[in-house]
Tab-separated table of C-alpha atoms in Angstrom:
chain	number	residue	atom	x	y	z
A	1187	MET	CA	4.782	-28.925	23.374
A	1188	THR	CA	2.587	-30.662	25.939
A	1189	VAL	CA	2.379	-29.986	29.638
A	1190	GLY	CA	4.358	-32.362	31.787
A	1191	ALA	CA	7.849	-33.399	32.697
A	1192	THR	CA	8.995	-33.128	29.069
A	1193	ALA	CA	7.891	-29.498	28.864
A	1194	VAL	CA	9.618	-28.624	32.111
A	1195	ASP	CA	12.814	-30.294	31.004
A	1196	GLU	CA	12.693	-28.417	27.711
A	1197	PHE	CA	12.115	-25.104	29.473
A	1198	HIS	CA	15.045	-25.751	31.792
A	1199	ARG	CA	17.176	-26.469	28.771
A	1200	LEU	CA	16.150	-23.156	27.216
A	1201	ALA	CA	16.832	-21.326	30.454
A	1202	ARG	CA	20.353	-22.688	30.494
A	1203	SER	CA	20.768	-21.689	26.849
A	1204	PRO	CA	19.124	-18.259	26.717
A	1205	THR	CA	20.167	-17.509	23.117
A	1206	SER	CA	17.561	-20.040	21.966
A	1207	ILE	CA	14.677	-18.577	23.961
A	1208	LEU	CA	13.470	-16.296	21.185
A	1209	ARG	CA	13.516	-19.130	18.660
A	1210	ALA	CA	11.721	-21.490	21.012
A	1211	ARG	CA	8.906	-19.109	21.810
A	1212	ARG	CA	7.624	-19.005	18.206
A	1213	GLY	CA	5.055	-21.717	17.606
A	1214	ASP	CA	5.707	-23.549	20.867
A	1215	HIS	CA	3.074	-24.018	23.527
A	1216	MET	CA	3.645	-24.453	27.229
A	1217	GLY	CA	0.958	-24.652	29.882
A	1218	PHE	CA	0.823	-22.513	32.984
A	1219	GLU	CA	1.754	-25.339	35.332
A	1220	ALA	CA	4.844	-26.133	33.301
A	1221	ILE	CA	5.962	-22.505	33.276
A	1222	GLU	CA	5.380	-22.198	37.013
A	1223	LYS	CA	7.527	-25.241	37.689
A	1224	ALA	CA	10.176	-24.172	35.209
A	1225	LEU	CA	10.605	-20.794	36.900
A	1226	ASN	CA	11.370	-22.432	40.219
A	1227	PRO	CA	14.573	-20.719	41.462
A	1228	ILE	CA	16.063	-24.135	42.170
A	1229	TYR	CA	16.249	-24.870	38.441
A	1230	PHE	CA	16.040	-21.531	36.643
A	1231	GLU	CA	19.433	-19.905	36.097
A	1232	SER	CA	18.430	-16.231	36.016
A	1233	SER	CA	22.059	-15.124	35.797
A	1234	ASN	CA	22.316	-16.688	32.323
A	1235	LEU	CA	19.214	-14.849	31.204
A	1236	ALA	CA	20.537	-11.563	32.596
A	1237	HIS	CA	23.846	-12.168	30.826
A	1238	TRP	CA	22.032	-12.774	27.558
A	1239	PHE	CA	20.064	-9.541	27.902
A	1240	SER	CA	23.107	-7.421	28.646
A	1241	ARG	CA	25.423	-8.944	26.018
A	1242	THR	CA	23.138	-10.149	23.218
A	1243	ALA	CA	19.509	-9.011	23.243
A	1244	LEU	CA	20.170	-5.352	24.008
A	1245	ASN	CA	22.496	-5.115	21.009
A	1246	SER	CA	20.414	-7.144	18.571
A	1247	SER	CA	18.303	-5.220	16.046
A	1248	ALA	CA	16.218	-8.328	15.312
A	1249	ASP	CA	15.065	-8.634	18.924
A	1250	ARG	CA	14.773	-4.894	19.646
A	1251	SER	CA	10.954	-4.790	19.743
A	1252	PHE	CA	10.767	-7.834	22.035
A	1253	VAL	CA	13.431	-6.501	24.390
A	1254	SER	CA	11.908	-3.010	24.405
A	1255	SER	CA	8.575	-4.459	25.519
A	1256	LEU	CA	10.229	-6.472	28.291
A	1257	MET	CA	12.137	-3.418	29.533
A	1258	ALA	CA	8.927	-1.368	29.494
A	1259	CYS	CA	7.203	-4.034	31.610
A	1260	ALA	CA	10.164	-4.102	33.992
A	1261	SER	CA	9.992	-0.314	34.314
A	1262	ALA	CA	6.254	-0.457	35.003
A	1263	ALA	CA	6.848	-3.158	37.620
A	1264	LYS	CA	9.250	-0.845	39.470
A	1265	VAL	CA	6.653	1.942	39.372
A	1266	TYR	CA	3.857	-0.270	40.709
A	1267	HIS	CA	6.106	-1.738	43.374
A	1268	LEU	CA	5.612	1.585	45.208
A	1269	LEU	CA	1.830	1.578	44.628
A	1270	PRO	CA	0.291	-1.032	46.952
A	1271	GLY	CA	-3.416	-1.412	46.323
A	1272	ALA	CA	-3.259	-0.028	42.777
A	1273	THR	CA	-4.813	-2.068	39.963
A	1274	ILE	CA	-4.260	-2.244	36.214
A	1275	ALA	CA	-6.778	-2.591	33.388
A	1276	THR	CA	-6.920	-5.913	31.561
A	1277	GLY	CA	-6.906	-4.002	28.277
A	1278	ILE	CA	-3.180	-3.389	28.778
A	1279	PHE	CA	-2.514	-6.966	27.675
A	1280	SER	CA	-3.615	-6.078	24.140
A	1281	GLN	CA	-1.153	-3.175	23.919
A	1282	THR	CA	2.287	-3.244	22.327
A	1283	MET	CA	4.700	-1.884	24.896
A	1284	ASP	CA	7.392	-0.908	22.418
A	1285	LYS	CA	4.914	1.631	20.958
A	1286	ALA	CA	4.319	3.334	24.315
A	1287	LEU	CA	5.306	6.999	24.148
A	1288	TRP	CA	6.492	7.016	27.765
A	1289	VAL	CA	9.207	4.430	27.079
A	1290	PRO	CA	12.602	6.172	26.699
A	1291	SER	CA	14.446	5.478	23.472
A	1292	ASP	CA	17.856	5.205	25.127
A	1293	ILE	CA	19.141	2.653	27.636
A	1294	ASP	CA	20.618	3.621	30.985
A	1295	ALA	CA	24.033	1.978	31.271
A	1296	HIS	CA	23.617	1.782	35.073
A	1297	HIS	CA	20.211	0.030	34.781
A	1298	PRO	CA	20.333	-2.045	31.572
A	1299	TYR	CA	17.258	-4.156	32.417
A	1300	HIS	CA	14.761	-1.317	32.976
A	1301	HIS	CA	14.397	2.344	32.098
A	1302	THR	CA	14.968	5.250	34.468
A	1303	LEU	CA	11.763	7.267	34.107
A	1304	SER	CA	11.089	10.933	34.705
A	1305	ARG	CA	8.020	12.015	36.691
A	1306	ALA	CA	6.129	12.823	33.468
A	1307	GLN	CA	7.028	9.414	32.014
A	1308	THR	CA	5.922	7.741	35.247
A	1309	PHE	CA	2.504	9.421	35.140
A	1310	ALA	CA	2.138	8.446	31.464
A	1311	CYS	CA	3.043	4.861	32.378
A	1312	ILE	CA	0.440	4.768	35.164
A	1313	ALA	CA	-2.199	6.254	32.850
A	1314	MET	CA	-1.611	3.533	30.265
A	1315	PHE	CA	-1.734	0.670	32.775
A	1316	ASP	CA	-4.681	2.149	34.704
A	1317	THR	CA	-6.887	2.616	31.630
A	1318	GLY	CA	-5.419	-0.039	29.371
A	1319	THR	CA	-5.502	2.334	26.390
A	1320	ASN	CA	-4.229	5.879	26.978
A	1321	ASN	CA	-0.841	6.485	25.400
A	1322	PHE	CA	0.272	9.998	26.372
A	1323	ASP	CA	3.320	11.875	25.213
A	1324	PRO	CA	5.226	12.744	28.444
A	1325	SER	CA	6.320	16.070	26.952
A	1326	SER	CA	2.770	17.352	27.538
A	1327	LEU	CA	2.740	16.238	31.200
A	1328	GLY	CA	5.633	18.293	32.586
A	1329	PRO	CA	3.762	20.177	35.366
A	1330	VAL	CA	1.446	17.278	36.317
A	1331	PHE	CA	1.485	16.506	40.050
A	1332	GLY	CA	-1.449	14.105	40.283
A	1333	LEU	CA	-3.686	11.750	38.353
A	1334	SER	CA	-7.308	10.848	39.101
A	1335	SER	CA	-8.904	7.834	37.438
A	1336	GLY	CA	-11.808	5.699	38.596
A	1337	ASN	CA	-11.514	5.292	42.354
A	1338	SER	CA	-7.771	5.926	42.465
A	1339	MET	CA	-5.557	8.955	42.781
A	1340	TYR	CA	-1.840	8.947	42.081
A	1341	VAL	CA	0.042	11.842	43.673
A	1342	ALA	CA	3.682	12.927	43.385
A	1343	GLY	CA	5.567	11.907	46.526
A	1344	PRO	CA	6.779	15.404	47.547
A	1345	LEU	CA	3.157	16.459	48.209
A	1346	LEU	CA	2.699	13.718	50.803
A	1347	CYS	CA	5.838	13.783	52.925
A	1348	ASP	CA	7.965	16.085	55.052
A	1349	PRO	CA	10.006	18.424	52.814
A	1350	TYR	CA	13.196	17.400	54.626
A	1351	GLU	CA	12.893	13.899	53.124
A	1352	ASN	CA	13.521	15.137	49.572
A	1353	ALA	CA	11.317	12.527	47.854
A	1354	GLY	CA	12.590	11.276	44.510
A	1355	GLU	CA	11.315	12.614	41.212
A	1356	THR	CA	9.636	9.341	40.242
A	1357	GLU	CA	8.157	8.585	43.671
A	1358	ILE	CA	4.377	8.405	43.187
A	1359	ARG	CA	1.867	7.508	45.940
A	1360	HIS	CA	-1.509	5.761	45.487
A	1361	ILE	CA	-4.591	7.017	47.354
A	1362	ALA	CA	-8.113	5.581	47.242
A	1363	GLY	CA	-10.545	8.245	46.014
A	1364	ASN	CA	-11.007	10.704	43.146
A	1365	ILE	CA	-11.772	14.353	42.355
A	1366	GLY	CA	-15.368	13.691	41.328
A	1367	ARG	CA	-14.842	13.872	37.563
A	1368	PRO	CA	-15.404	11.103	35.012
A	1369	GLY	CA	-12.607	9.632	32.973
A	1370	LEU	CA	-8.955	10.363	33.622
A	1371	SER	CA	-7.787	13.749	34.908
A	1372	MET	CA	-4.198	14.962	35.011
A	1373	LEU	CA	-3.812	17.645	37.679
A	1374	VAL	CA	-1.639	20.696	37.062
A	1375	PRO	CA	-1.014	23.778	39.253
A	1376	PRO	CA	-1.990	27.327	38.241
A	1377	PRO	CA	0.755	29.300	36.481
A	1378	ASP	CA	0.878	31.981	39.185
A	1379	PRO	CA	-0.179	30.675	42.639
A	1380	ARG	CA	-1.644	33.313	44.942
A	1381	VAL	CA	-0.416	34.169	48.448
A	1382	HIS	CA	-2.506	36.098	50.979
A	1383	LYS	CA	-1.470	39.716	51.412
A	1384	LEU	CA	-1.584	41.095	54.917
A	1385	PRO	CA	-4.085	43.913	55.427
A	1386	LEU	CA	-3.284	47.036	57.399
A	1387	GLY	CA	-4.004	47.026	61.120
A	1388	ILE	CA	-2.715	43.582	62.084
A	1389	TRP	CA	0.303	44.921	63.955
A	1390	ASN	CA	-1.049	43.569	67.253
A	1391	GLN	CA	-0.606	40.003	65.909
A	1392	LEU	CA	3.101	40.483	65.131
A	1393	ASN	CA	4.953	39.630	68.315
A	1394	PHE	CA	8.153	37.912	67.108
A	1395	PRO	CA	9.192	36.643	70.569
A	1396	ARG	CA	12.789	35.590	71.107
A	1397	PHE	CA	13.340	31.968	70.153
A	1398	ASP	CA	14.000	29.900	73.297
A	1399	GLY	CA	15.307	26.742	71.638
A	1400	LYS	CA	12.069	24.778	72.063
A	1401	PRO	CA	11.035	23.243	68.717
A	1402	GLU	CA	7.292	23.270	69.355
A	1403	ASN	CA	4.354	23.013	66.959
A	1404	SER	CA	2.403	26.263	66.789
A	1405	PHE	CA	0.446	25.351	63.669
A	1406	ALA	CA	-1.914	22.536	64.627
A	1407	LYS	CA	-4.757	24.302	62.752
A	1408	THR	CA	-2.839	24.417	59.463
A	1409	SER	CA	-4.301	22.167	56.765
A	1410	ILE	CA	-3.910	21.634	53.021
A	1411	HIS	CA	-6.846	21.100	50.650
A	1412	LEU	CA	-7.215	20.107	47.012
A	1413	SER	CA	-9.805	21.758	44.733
A	1414	CYS	CA	-10.289	22.161	40.991
A	1415	THR	CA	-10.786	25.365	39.033
A	1416	PRO	CA	-13.048	25.603	35.951
A	1417	TYR	CA	-9.994	25.530	33.696
A	1418	GLN	CA	-9.500	22.270	31.814
A	1419	MET	CA	-8.526	21.106	28.349
A	1420	PRO	CA	-8.639	17.822	26.436
A	1421	LEU	CA	-5.499	15.756	26.647
A	1422	PRO	CA	-4.726	14.128	23.291
A	1423	ASP	CA	-3.091	10.744	23.209
A	1424	ASP	CA	-1.846	8.309	20.631
A	1425	SER	CA	-4.698	5.835	21.207
A	1426	THR	CA	-7.666	8.057	20.194
A	1427	ASP	CA	-8.951	9.666	17.011
A	1428	GLU	CA	-7.971	13.331	16.809
A	1429	HIS	CA	-11.430	14.291	15.452
A	1430	ILE	CA	-13.623	13.012	18.307
A	1431	ILE	CA	-15.408	15.652	20.397
A	1432	GLU	CA	-15.318	14.043	23.839
A	1433	ARG	CA	-12.007	12.772	25.097
A	1434	PRO	CA	-11.495	10.303	27.937
A	1435	ALA	CA	-8.657	12.350	29.451
A	1436	GLN	CA	-8.237	15.976	30.466
A	1437	LEU	CA	-5.701	18.360	31.927
A	1438	VAL	CA	-7.377	19.936	34.950
A	1439	GLU	CA	-6.073	22.957	36.850
A	1440	ALA	CA	-6.071	22.077	40.551
A	1441	LEU	CA	-5.323	24.205	43.591
A	1442	VAL	CA	-3.298	22.880	46.521
A	1443	SER	CA	-4.375	25.429	49.125
A	1444	VAL	CA	-3.137	25.934	52.676
A	1445	PHE	CA	-5.608	27.088	55.335
A	1446	ASP	CA	-5.115	28.404	58.842
A	1447	GLY	CA	-8.242	27.033	60.444
A	1448	GLU	CA	-11.002	28.238	58.112
A	1449	ARG	CA	-8.937	31.081	56.645
A	1450	TRP	CA	-7.236	30.705	53.268
A	1451	VAL	CA	-3.528	31.541	53.294
A	1452	ALA	CA	-1.996	30.546	49.955
A	1453	ASP	CA	-2.098	28.313	46.885
A	1454	LEU	CA	0.991	26.126	46.548
A	1455	ASP	CA	3.005	24.879	43.588
A	1456	VAL	CA	4.851	22.210	45.538
A	1457	LEU	CA	6.906	20.561	42.808
A	1458	THR	CA	8.249	23.783	41.327
A	1459	ALA	CA	9.239	25.058	44.773
A	1460	LEU	CA	11.015	21.889	45.894
A	1461	GLU	CA	12.806	21.207	42.612
A	1462	GLY	CA	14.610	24.531	42.617
A	1463	THR	CA	17.934	25.325	44.242
A	1464	ILE	CA	16.545	27.747	46.821
A	1465	VAL	CA	15.477	25.183	49.438
A	1466	ALA	CA	18.280	23.970	51.748
A	1467	ARG	CA	18.346	21.071	54.180
A	1468	VAL	CA	20.677	21.116	57.183
A	1469	ALA	CA	22.255	17.917	58.496
A	1470	CYS	CA	24.531	17.467	61.489
A	1471	LYS	CA	28.117	17.332	60.274
A	1472	SER	CA	29.006	14.694	62.856
A	1473	SER	CA	26.611	12.261	61.200
A	1474	LEU	CA	28.098	13.110	57.791
A	1475	GLU	CA	31.699	12.715	58.986
A	1476	ARG	CA	31.523	9.539	61.015
A	1477	SER	CA	34.941	8.521	59.727
A	1478	ASN	CA	36.450	11.551	61.471
A	1479	PRO	CA	36.686	10.759	65.238
A	1480	LEU	CA	37.781	14.340	66.005
A	1481	ARG	CA	34.516	15.804	64.740
A	1482	THR	CA	32.047	16.243	67.611
A	1483	CYS	CA	29.019	18.495	68.064
A	1484	LYS	CA	27.560	19.979	71.214
A	1485	GLY	CA	23.915	19.768	70.342
A	1486	THR	CA	22.151	21.709	73.132
A	1487	PHE	CA	20.672	25.108	72.393
A	1488	ASP	CA	22.062	26.863	75.503
A	1489	GLU	CA	25.621	25.703	74.834
A	1490	ALA	CA	25.622	26.631	71.164
A	1491	LEU	CA	23.549	29.827	71.098
A	1492	HIS	CA	23.598	31.307	74.614
A	1493	ASN	CA	24.956	34.647	73.354
A	1494	VAL	CA	22.888	34.928	70.169
A	1495	ASN	CA	19.911	37.267	70.585
A	1496	SER	CA	18.796	37.682	66.968
A	1497	LEU	CA	16.672	34.514	66.814
A	1498	VAL	CA	12.912	35.173	66.812
A	1499	SER	CA	10.007	32.713	66.746
A	1500	VAL	CA	7.289	32.637	64.098
A	1501	ASP	CA	4.164	31.245	65.750
A	1502	ASN	CA	1.398	32.373	63.392
A	1503	TRP	CA	0.893	32.931	59.679
A	1504	GLU	CA	0.791	36.726	60.045
A	1505	GLU	CA	4.311	36.713	61.426
A	1506	PHE	CA	5.419	34.521	58.527
A	1507	LEU	CA	3.788	36.653	55.809
A	1508	GLU	CA	5.222	39.874	57.256
A	1509	GLN	CA	8.619	40.134	55.565
A	1510	SER	CA	10.424	42.348	58.052
A	1511	ASP	CA	14.046	42.538	59.230
A	1512	ASP	CA	13.324	41.750	62.880
A	1513	GLY	CA	15.960	39.028	63.143
A	1514	THR	CA	16.541	35.433	62.106
A	1515	LYS	CA	13.029	33.989	61.843
A	1516	ILE	CA	12.388	30.421	62.974
A	1517	VAL	CA	9.025	28.853	62.134
A	1518	ARG	CA	7.983	26.488	64.917
A	1519	ALA	CA	6.120	23.647	63.203
A	1520	HIS	CA	8.004	20.747	64.776
A	1521	ASN	CA	6.873	17.226	63.782
A	1522	ASN	CA	4.089	18.721	61.642
A	1523	TRP	CA	5.134	17.665	58.138
A	1524	LEU	CA	2.122	19.226	56.477
A	1525	ALA	CA	2.712	22.677	57.988
A	1526	ARG	CA	6.467	22.423	57.289
A	1527	LEU	CA	5.689	21.650	53.642
A	1528	ALA	CA	3.324	24.626	53.432
A	1529	PHE	CA	5.888	27.032	54.903
A	1530	VAL	CA	8.684	25.846	52.627
A	1531	VAL	CA	6.620	26.224	49.453
A	1532	ALA	CA	5.016	29.514	50.505
A	1533	GLY	CA	8.465	30.818	51.407
A	1534	VAL	CA	9.826	30.054	47.952
A	1535	GLN	CA	6.816	31.707	46.336
A	1536	GLN	CA	7.587	34.824	48.414
A	1537	ARG	CA	11.142	34.742	47.043
A	1538	ARG	CA	12.595	33.790	50.403
A	1539	ARG	CA	15.118	31.054	51.128
A	1540	PRO	CA	13.690	28.280	53.333
A	1541	ILE	CA	16.157	26.220	55.349
A	1542	ILE	CA	14.747	22.970	56.741
A	1543	LEU	CA	16.059	21.457	59.970
A	1544	PRO	CA	15.748	17.730	60.734
A	1545	PRO	CA	13.574	16.473	63.614
A	1546	ASP	CA	16.702	15.840	65.713
A	1547	ILE	CA	18.295	19.301	65.654
A	1548	CYS	CA	21.995	19.876	66.238
A	1549	TRP	CA	22.217	23.478	67.475
A	1550	SER	CA	25.988	23.683	66.958
A	1551	CYS	CA	25.591	22.990	63.256
A	1552	PHE	CA	22.630	25.362	63.225
A	1553	ARG	CA	24.825	28.147	64.566
A	1554	GLU	CA	27.477	27.481	61.928
A	1555	HIS	CA	24.886	27.809	59.180
A	1556	VAL	CA	23.382	30.975	60.666
A	1557	SER	CA	26.829	32.564	60.898
A	1558	SER	CA	27.651	31.730	57.289
A	1559	LEU	CA	24.493	33.255	55.786
A	1560	GLN	CA	24.157	36.749	54.418
A	1561	GLY	CA	20.947	38.702	53.864
A	1562	SER	CA	17.607	38.666	55.653
A	1563	ASP	CA	15.573	36.597	53.173
A	1564	HIS	CA	16.158	33.248	54.935
A	1565	ILE	CA	13.430	31.510	56.912
A	1566	TRP	CA	14.208	28.525	59.154
A	1567	ILE	CA	11.727	25.657	59.489
A	1568	VAL	CA	12.047	23.566	62.685
């Protein structure tokens, strides 16, 4: 088929008769200019093509490999839509997508045109497109929270946002930079993250003043750092010989450490902490029940909690690490997402129950939650 008006007309005919697309693609040739013109939304009836996929191609055993590859590409496109600035290796064009181990075997009835990926499948997808070759089994990537390759890092979303936001499992962020190691490194947390234990004789730093309703930020010196331990192991994949000595990919144990100024406080396993059921997020019930005009909240602290004297402020890490029964503890790290994330994760690792308040706090709803709780293992993050 030659480039020109005839080719465009033929492509438009195929687009309006999608059942013949697979037959027409074998042995036919169409130039780039013709394809670009043919895909003009004015002429291309995408609804017919979508109908064909949902009713014919997805149920056809003859076209399964072709459709599987298209769905894999659509899934990868959704992943990279959230990764501005990320690049892919040209070697990916020589790969067969239906052989990719990260591609789910089943089809989501709610999303028939692309797969719904887990975090491990998403990292495996990025690894394949970033290197053009690596084909990892997602079952070996369960605890992975980051990927370093070339001059790019891909980090799980929950590590880079306020814990109140509850980032999705497949939300991955792209950052320019690397961990200083060649090849591709999958980052995993240590199995038992450490938390600083308070020494004796720090009683003069434990004040626990009464909380006055001011959501201030007392943790401007809190920071989080990434470092690697000596522990690493080769990461096998379906694209390499099992008998080679040096592998292009490795699992690397990495520490996400929180510091108070220059002083180490704890190592954090962010994903494990946030994916459990211990962490709670409080929302104003008025905003959740907008259809109920009788539901109103008095949001000021003095109106809602004027007779409650058990609220105490946590304004330093010593007061947080000291697990005493001095009252309802409220960590004041307002509008400091990094410190809020550190306190939530460290709290879970101390077997406490963090409760995260939104930036715009409704003190009436806060009081309702405080009154409904039992036990002294809760820690509030404002």
